Amino acid sequence: MGVKDGPLQSPEKPQEQKQRRGMGMRYQVEDILEADFGCEEREEGAPLLCCLVLSADGKRIYRNIPDELARKCALTKGMVLTEEELRGLETGTAPGMNQSVQS
């Protein structure tokens, strides 16, 4: 099982995607794992990443985000993210999320 990066991909037709966006996709956090760098180590100075395992419409989605951002947003298993929140996590802006630092 590999980690996929980049924008969400869907085999749906563009019209179906527009309809779903209007309804507001929701993504459940199934797990939060340490990101896999494969056989290569994390580069010096590179941020520590975590891998979000999400589910939506019966599909699993994997996203690497900075571990620090996951902590600031207080992400937990079972949490449900909106499409806007997921996009914010991917871009580092995380709108509507709890931005206080968790210890």
Short mmCIF file of N, CA and C in Angstrom, two decimals:
data_model
loop_
_atom_site.label_atom_id
_atom_site.label_comp_id
_atom_site.label_asym_id
_atom_site.label_seq_id
_atom_site.Cartn_x
_atom_site.Cartn_y
_atom_site.Cartn_z
N MET A 1 0.85 -1.17 0.00
CA MET A 1 0.00 0.00 0.00
C MET A 1 0.90 1.23 0.00
N GLY A 2 0.82 2.06 -1.01
CA GLY A 2 1.67 3.24 -1.13
C GLY A 2 0.94 4.51 -0.72
N VAL A 3 1.70 5.54 -0.55
CA VAL A 3 1.15 6.84 -0.19
C VAL A 3 1.04 7.66 -1.45
N LYS A 4 -0.13 8.22 -1.69
CA LYS A 4 -0.36 9.05 -2.87
C LYS A 4 -0.35 10.50 -2.46
N ASP A 5 0.30 11.33 -3.22
CA ASP A 5 0.31 12.76 -2.97
C ASP A 5 -0.38 13.46 -4.13
N GLY A 6 -0.78 14.68 -3.94
CA GLY A 6 -1.36 15.46 -5.02
C GLY A 6 -2.84 15.65 -4.83
N PRO A 7 -3.48 16.27 -5.81
CA PRO A 7 -4.91 16.56 -5.69
C PRO A 7 -5.74 15.28 -5.72
N LEU A 8 -6.93 15.37 -5.16
CA LEU A 8 -7.83 14.22 -5.16
C LEU A 8 -8.17 13.82 -6.58
N GLN A 9 -8.12 12.54 -6.83
CA GLN A 9 -8.45 12.02 -8.15
C GLN A 9 -9.72 11.18 -8.03
N SER A 10 -10.59 11.28 -8.97
CA SER A 10 -11.83 10.51 -8.94
C SER A 10 -12.18 10.07 -10.35
N PRO A 11 -12.64 8.83 -10.50
CA PRO A 11 -13.03 8.36 -11.82
C PRO A 11 -14.40 8.87 -12.26
N GLU A 12 -15.04 9.66 -11.42
CA GLU A 12 -16.38 10.16 -11.74
C GLU A 12 -16.32 11.16 -12.89
N LYS A 13 -17.45 11.30 -13.54
CA LYS A 13 -17.59 12.30 -14.61
C LYS A 13 -17.59 13.69 -13.99
N PRO A 14 -17.14 14.71 -14.74
CA PRO A 14 -17.10 16.07 -14.20
C PRO A 14 -18.43 16.53 -13.60
N GLN A 15 -19.55 16.20 -14.22
CA GLN A 15 -20.85 16.62 -13.71
C GLN A 15 -21.12 16.01 -12.33
N GLU A 16 -20.76 14.71 -12.16
CA GLU A 16 -20.96 14.06 -10.88
C GLU A 16 -20.08 14.70 -9.81
N GLN A 17 -18.85 15.08 -10.19
CA GLN A 17 -17.94 15.72 -9.25
C GLN A 17 -18.51 17.06 -8.80
N LYS A 18 -19.07 17.84 -9.73
CA LYS A 18 -19.66 19.14 -9.38
C LYS A 18 -20.82 18.95 -8.40
N GLN A 19 -21.65 17.93 -8.65
CA GLN A 19 -22.79 17.67 -7.77
C GLN A 19 -22.30 17.31 -6.37
N ARG A 20 -21.27 16.48 -6.29
CA ARG A 20 -20.73 16.08 -4.98
C ARG A 20 -20.15 17.28 -4.25
N ARG A 21 -19.45 18.16 -4.96
CA ARG A 21 -18.89 19.34 -4.33
C ARG A 21 -19.98 20.21 -3.73
N GLY A 22 -21.10 20.31 -4.46
CA GLY A 22 -22.22 21.09 -3.96
C GLY A 22 -22.78 20.50 -2.67
N MET A 23 -22.77 19.15 -2.57
CA MET A 23 -23.25 18.48 -1.37
C MET A 23 -22.21 18.55 -0.26
N GLY A 24 -20.96 18.81 -0.60
CA GLY A 24 -19.90 18.88 0.40
C GLY A 24 -19.40 17.51 0.81
N MET A 25 -18.35 17.04 0.13
CA MET A 25 -17.75 15.76 0.48
C MET A 25 -17.24 15.81 1.92
N ARG A 26 -17.29 14.67 2.56
CA ARG A 26 -16.79 14.53 3.92
C ARG A 26 -15.80 13.36 3.94
N TYR A 27 -14.73 13.55 4.67
CA TYR A 27 -13.66 12.55 4.75
C TYR A 27 -13.44 12.17 6.20
N GLN A 28 -13.56 10.89 6.51
CA GLN A 28 -13.34 10.43 7.88
C GLN A 28 -11.88 10.03 8.02
N VAL A 29 -11.26 10.49 9.11
CA VAL A 29 -9.87 10.12 9.41
C VAL A 29 -9.89 8.71 9.98
N GLU A 30 -9.38 7.75 9.20
CA GLU A 30 -9.33 6.35 9.62
C GLU A 30 -8.10 6.09 10.48
N ASP A 31 -6.99 6.75 10.14
CA ASP A 31 -5.75 6.53 10.88
C ASP A 31 -4.79 7.69 10.61
N ILE A 32 -3.84 7.87 11.50
CA ILE A 32 -2.77 8.86 11.34
C ILE A 32 -1.48 8.11 11.57
N LEU A 33 -0.68 7.98 10.51
CA LEU A 33 0.54 7.18 10.55
C LEU A 33 1.77 8.04 10.32
N GLU A 34 2.92 7.50 10.68
CA GLU A 34 4.18 8.15 10.35
C GLU A 34 4.36 7.99 8.84
N ALA A 35 4.72 9.06 8.15
CA ALA A 35 4.89 9.00 6.70
C ALA A 35 6.03 8.05 6.36
N ASP A 36 5.87 7.34 5.24
CA ASP A 36 6.86 6.37 4.78
C ASP A 36 7.75 7.02 3.74
N PHE A 37 9.03 7.11 4.03
CA PHE A 37 9.98 7.69 3.08
C PHE A 37 10.66 6.60 2.26
N GLY A 38 10.16 5.37 2.35
CA GLY A 38 10.75 4.27 1.60
C GLY A 38 12.11 3.91 2.15
N CYS A 39 13.00 3.49 1.27
CA CYS A 39 14.34 3.08 1.71
C CYS A 39 15.24 4.29 1.96
N GLU A 40 14.75 5.47 1.61
CA GLU A 40 15.55 6.68 1.82
C GLU A 40 15.11 7.35 3.12
N GLU A 41 16.08 7.89 3.81
CA GLU A 41 15.81 8.61 5.05
C GLU A 41 15.20 9.98 4.72
N ARG A 42 14.58 10.57 5.71
CA ARG A 42 14.08 11.93 5.57
C ARG A 42 15.28 12.85 5.42
N GLU A 43 15.23 13.75 4.45
CA GLU A 43 16.34 14.67 4.22
C GLU A 43 16.53 15.58 5.42
N GLU A 44 17.78 15.94 5.68
CA GLU A 44 18.08 16.83 6.79
C GLU A 44 17.34 18.15 6.60
N GLY A 45 16.67 18.60 7.63
CA GLY A 45 15.93 19.85 7.58
C GLY A 45 14.52 19.72 7.02
N ALA A 46 14.19 18.57 6.43
CA ALA A 46 12.85 18.37 5.87
C ALA A 46 11.87 18.19 7.04
N PRO A 47 10.64 18.71 6.91
CA PRO A 47 9.68 18.59 8.01
C PRO A 47 9.27 17.13 8.21
N LEU A 48 8.99 16.79 9.47
CA LEU A 48 8.46 15.48 9.78
C LEU A 48 7.03 15.43 9.24
N LEU A 49 6.70 14.38 8.52
CA LEU A 49 5.37 14.25 7.93
C LEU A 49 4.60 13.12 8.60
N CYS A 50 3.28 13.24 8.55
CA CYS A 50 2.43 12.12 8.93
C CYS A 50 1.52 11.83 7.75
N CYS A 51 1.05 10.61 7.69
CA CYS A 51 0.17 10.18 6.60
C CYS A 51 -1.24 10.05 7.15
N LEU A 52 -2.16 10.83 6.59
CA LEU A 52 -3.57 10.71 6.95
C LEU A 52 -4.19 9.62 6.08
N VAL A 53 -4.84 8.66 6.71
CA VAL A 53 -5.59 7.64 5.99
C VAL A 53 -7.05 8.06 6.13
N LEU A 54 -7.65 8.44 5.00
CA LEU A 54 -9.01 8.97 4.99
C LEU A 54 -9.92 8.02 4.23
N SER A 55 -11.21 8.07 4.54
CA SER A 55 -12.19 7.32 3.75
C SER A 55 -13.31 8.26 3.34
N ALA A 56 -13.75 8.06 2.09
CA ALA A 56 -14.88 8.83 1.55
C ALA A 56 -15.51 8.00 0.45
N ASP A 57 -16.79 7.86 0.49
CA ASP A 57 -17.53 7.09 -0.52
C ASP A 57 -16.96 5.70 -0.71
N GLY A 58 -16.55 5.06 0.38
CA GLY A 58 -16.03 3.70 0.31
C GLY A 58 -14.62 3.58 -0.26
N LYS A 59 -13.95 4.70 -0.45
CA LYS A 59 -12.58 4.68 -1.00
C LYS A 59 -11.62 5.16 0.07
N ARG A 60 -10.40 4.62 0.03
CA ARG A 60 -9.34 5.09 0.93
C ARG A 60 -8.47 6.09 0.20
N ILE A 61 -8.11 7.15 0.91
CA ILE A 61 -7.30 8.23 0.36
C ILE A 61 -6.15 8.46 1.33
N TYR A 62 -4.94 8.65 0.80
CA TYR A 62 -3.75 8.87 1.63
C TYR A 62 -3.18 10.24 1.33
N ARG A 63 -2.90 11.01 2.39
CA ARG A 63 -2.32 12.35 2.22
C ARG A 63 -1.21 12.54 3.24
N ASN A 64 -0.04 12.97 2.77
CA ASN A 64 1.05 13.35 3.66
C ASN A 64 0.92 14.83 3.99
N ILE A 65 0.94 15.14 5.28
CA ILE A 65 0.90 16.53 5.71
C ILE A 65 1.95 16.71 6.81
N PRO A 66 2.42 17.93 7.05
CA PRO A 66 3.37 18.14 8.14
C PRO A 66 2.78 17.70 9.48
N ASP A 67 3.58 16.94 10.23
CA ASP A 67 3.15 16.46 11.54
C ASP A 67 2.76 17.62 12.45
N GLU A 68 3.51 18.70 12.38
CA GLU A 68 3.22 19.88 13.21
C GLU A 68 1.82 20.42 12.92
N LEU A 69 1.41 20.44 11.64
CA LEU A 69 0.08 20.92 11.27
C LEU A 69 -1.00 19.99 11.81
N ALA A 70 -0.75 18.68 11.74
CA ALA A 70 -1.73 17.71 12.27
C ALA A 70 -1.94 17.94 13.76
N ARG A 71 -0.85 18.25 14.48
CA ARG A 71 -0.96 18.50 15.92
C ARG A 71 -1.68 19.82 16.19
N LYS A 72 -1.33 20.86 15.44
CA LYS A 72 -1.97 22.17 15.63
C LYS A 72 -3.47 22.09 15.38
N CYS A 73 -3.85 21.26 14.42
CA CYS A 73 -5.27 21.12 14.07
C CYS A 73 -5.97 20.08 14.94
N ALA A 74 -5.22 19.46 15.85
CA ALA A 74 -5.77 18.46 16.77
C ALA A 74 -6.51 17.34 16.04
N LEU A 75 -5.90 16.83 14.96
CA LEU A 75 -6.52 15.75 14.20
C LEU A 75 -6.51 14.47 15.02
N THR A 76 -7.62 13.74 14.97
CA THR A 76 -7.75 12.48 15.68
C THR A 76 -8.48 11.47 14.81
N LYS A 77 -8.26 10.18 15.11
CA LYS A 77 -8.98 9.11 14.41
C LYS A 77 -10.48 9.31 14.62
N GLY A 78 -11.25 9.08 13.57
CA GLY A 78 -12.70 9.20 13.66
C GLY A 78 -13.22 10.59 13.32
N MET A 79 -12.33 11.57 13.34
CA MET A 79 -12.72 12.94 13.02
C MET A 79 -13.21 13.00 11.56
N VAL A 80 -14.18 13.84 11.29
CA VAL A 80 -14.69 14.02 9.93
C VAL A 80 -14.26 15.40 9.44
N LEU A 81 -13.63 15.41 8.25
CA LEU A 81 -13.16 16.66 7.64
C LEU A 81 -14.03 17.01 6.44
N THR A 82 -14.29 18.28 6.27
CA THR A 82 -14.98 18.72 5.07
C THR A 82 -13.97 18.82 3.94
N GLU A 83 -14.47 18.98 2.74
CA GLU A 83 -13.60 19.15 1.57
C GLU A 83 -12.71 20.38 1.75
N GLU A 84 -13.27 21.46 2.28
CA GLU A 84 -12.53 22.69 2.50
C GLU A 84 -11.41 22.48 3.53
N GLU A 85 -11.71 21.76 4.61
CA GLU A 85 -10.70 21.49 5.63
C GLU A 85 -9.57 20.63 5.08
N LEU A 86 -9.91 19.62 4.29
CA LEU A 86 -8.88 18.76 3.69
C LEU A 86 -7.99 19.57 2.75
N ARG A 87 -8.60 20.41 1.94
CA ARG A 87 -7.84 21.27 1.03
C ARG A 87 -6.91 22.19 1.83
N GLY A 88 -7.41 22.71 2.96
CA GLY A 88 -6.59 23.56 3.82
C GLY A 88 -5.41 22.81 4.41
N LEU A 89 -5.61 21.54 4.78
CA LEU A 89 -4.51 20.74 5.29
C LEU A 89 -3.47 20.51 4.20
N GLU A 90 -3.92 20.27 2.98
CA GLU A 90 -3.01 20.02 1.87
C GLU A 90 -2.20 21.26 1.50
N THR A 91 -2.79 22.44 1.68
CA THR A 91 -2.10 23.68 1.31
C THR A 91 -1.46 24.37 2.51
N GLY A 92 -1.74 23.87 3.71
CA GLY A 92 -1.15 24.44 4.92
C GLY A 92 -1.94 25.58 5.52
N THR A 93 -3.16 25.82 5.04
CA THR A 93 -3.97 26.92 5.57
C THR A 93 -5.03 26.44 6.56
N ALA A 94 -5.53 25.24 6.40
CA ALA A 94 -6.49 24.60 7.30
C ALA A 94 -7.60 25.54 7.81
N PRO A 95 -8.48 26.05 6.91
CA PRO A 95 -9.56 26.94 7.35
C PRO A 95 -10.56 26.22 8.26
N GLY A 96 -11.01 26.94 9.28
CA GLY A 96 -12.04 26.39 10.15
C GLY A 96 -11.54 25.36 11.14
N MET A 97 -10.24 25.09 11.13
CA MET A 97 -9.69 24.09 12.05
C MET A 97 -9.21 24.78 13.31
N ASN A 98 -9.12 24.03 14.39
CA ASN A 98 -8.58 24.55 15.67
C ASN A 98 -7.09 24.77 15.48
N GLN A 99 -6.64 26.03 15.51
CA GLN A 99 -5.25 26.36 15.24
C GLN A 99 -4.38 26.46 16.48
N SER A 100 -4.89 26.14 17.68
CA SER A 100 -4.06 26.23 18.87
C SER A 100 -3.12 25.03 18.93
N VAL A 101 -1.93 25.25 19.45
CA VAL A 101 -0.92 24.19 19.52
C VAL A 101 -1.28 23.23 20.64
N GLN A 102 -1.27 21.94 20.33
CA GLN A 102 -1.54 20.90 21.31
C GLN A 102 -0.22 20.37 21.86
N SER A 103 -0.14 20.11 23.14
CA SER A 103 1.09 19.57 23.73
C SER A 103 1.06 18.08 23.71
#
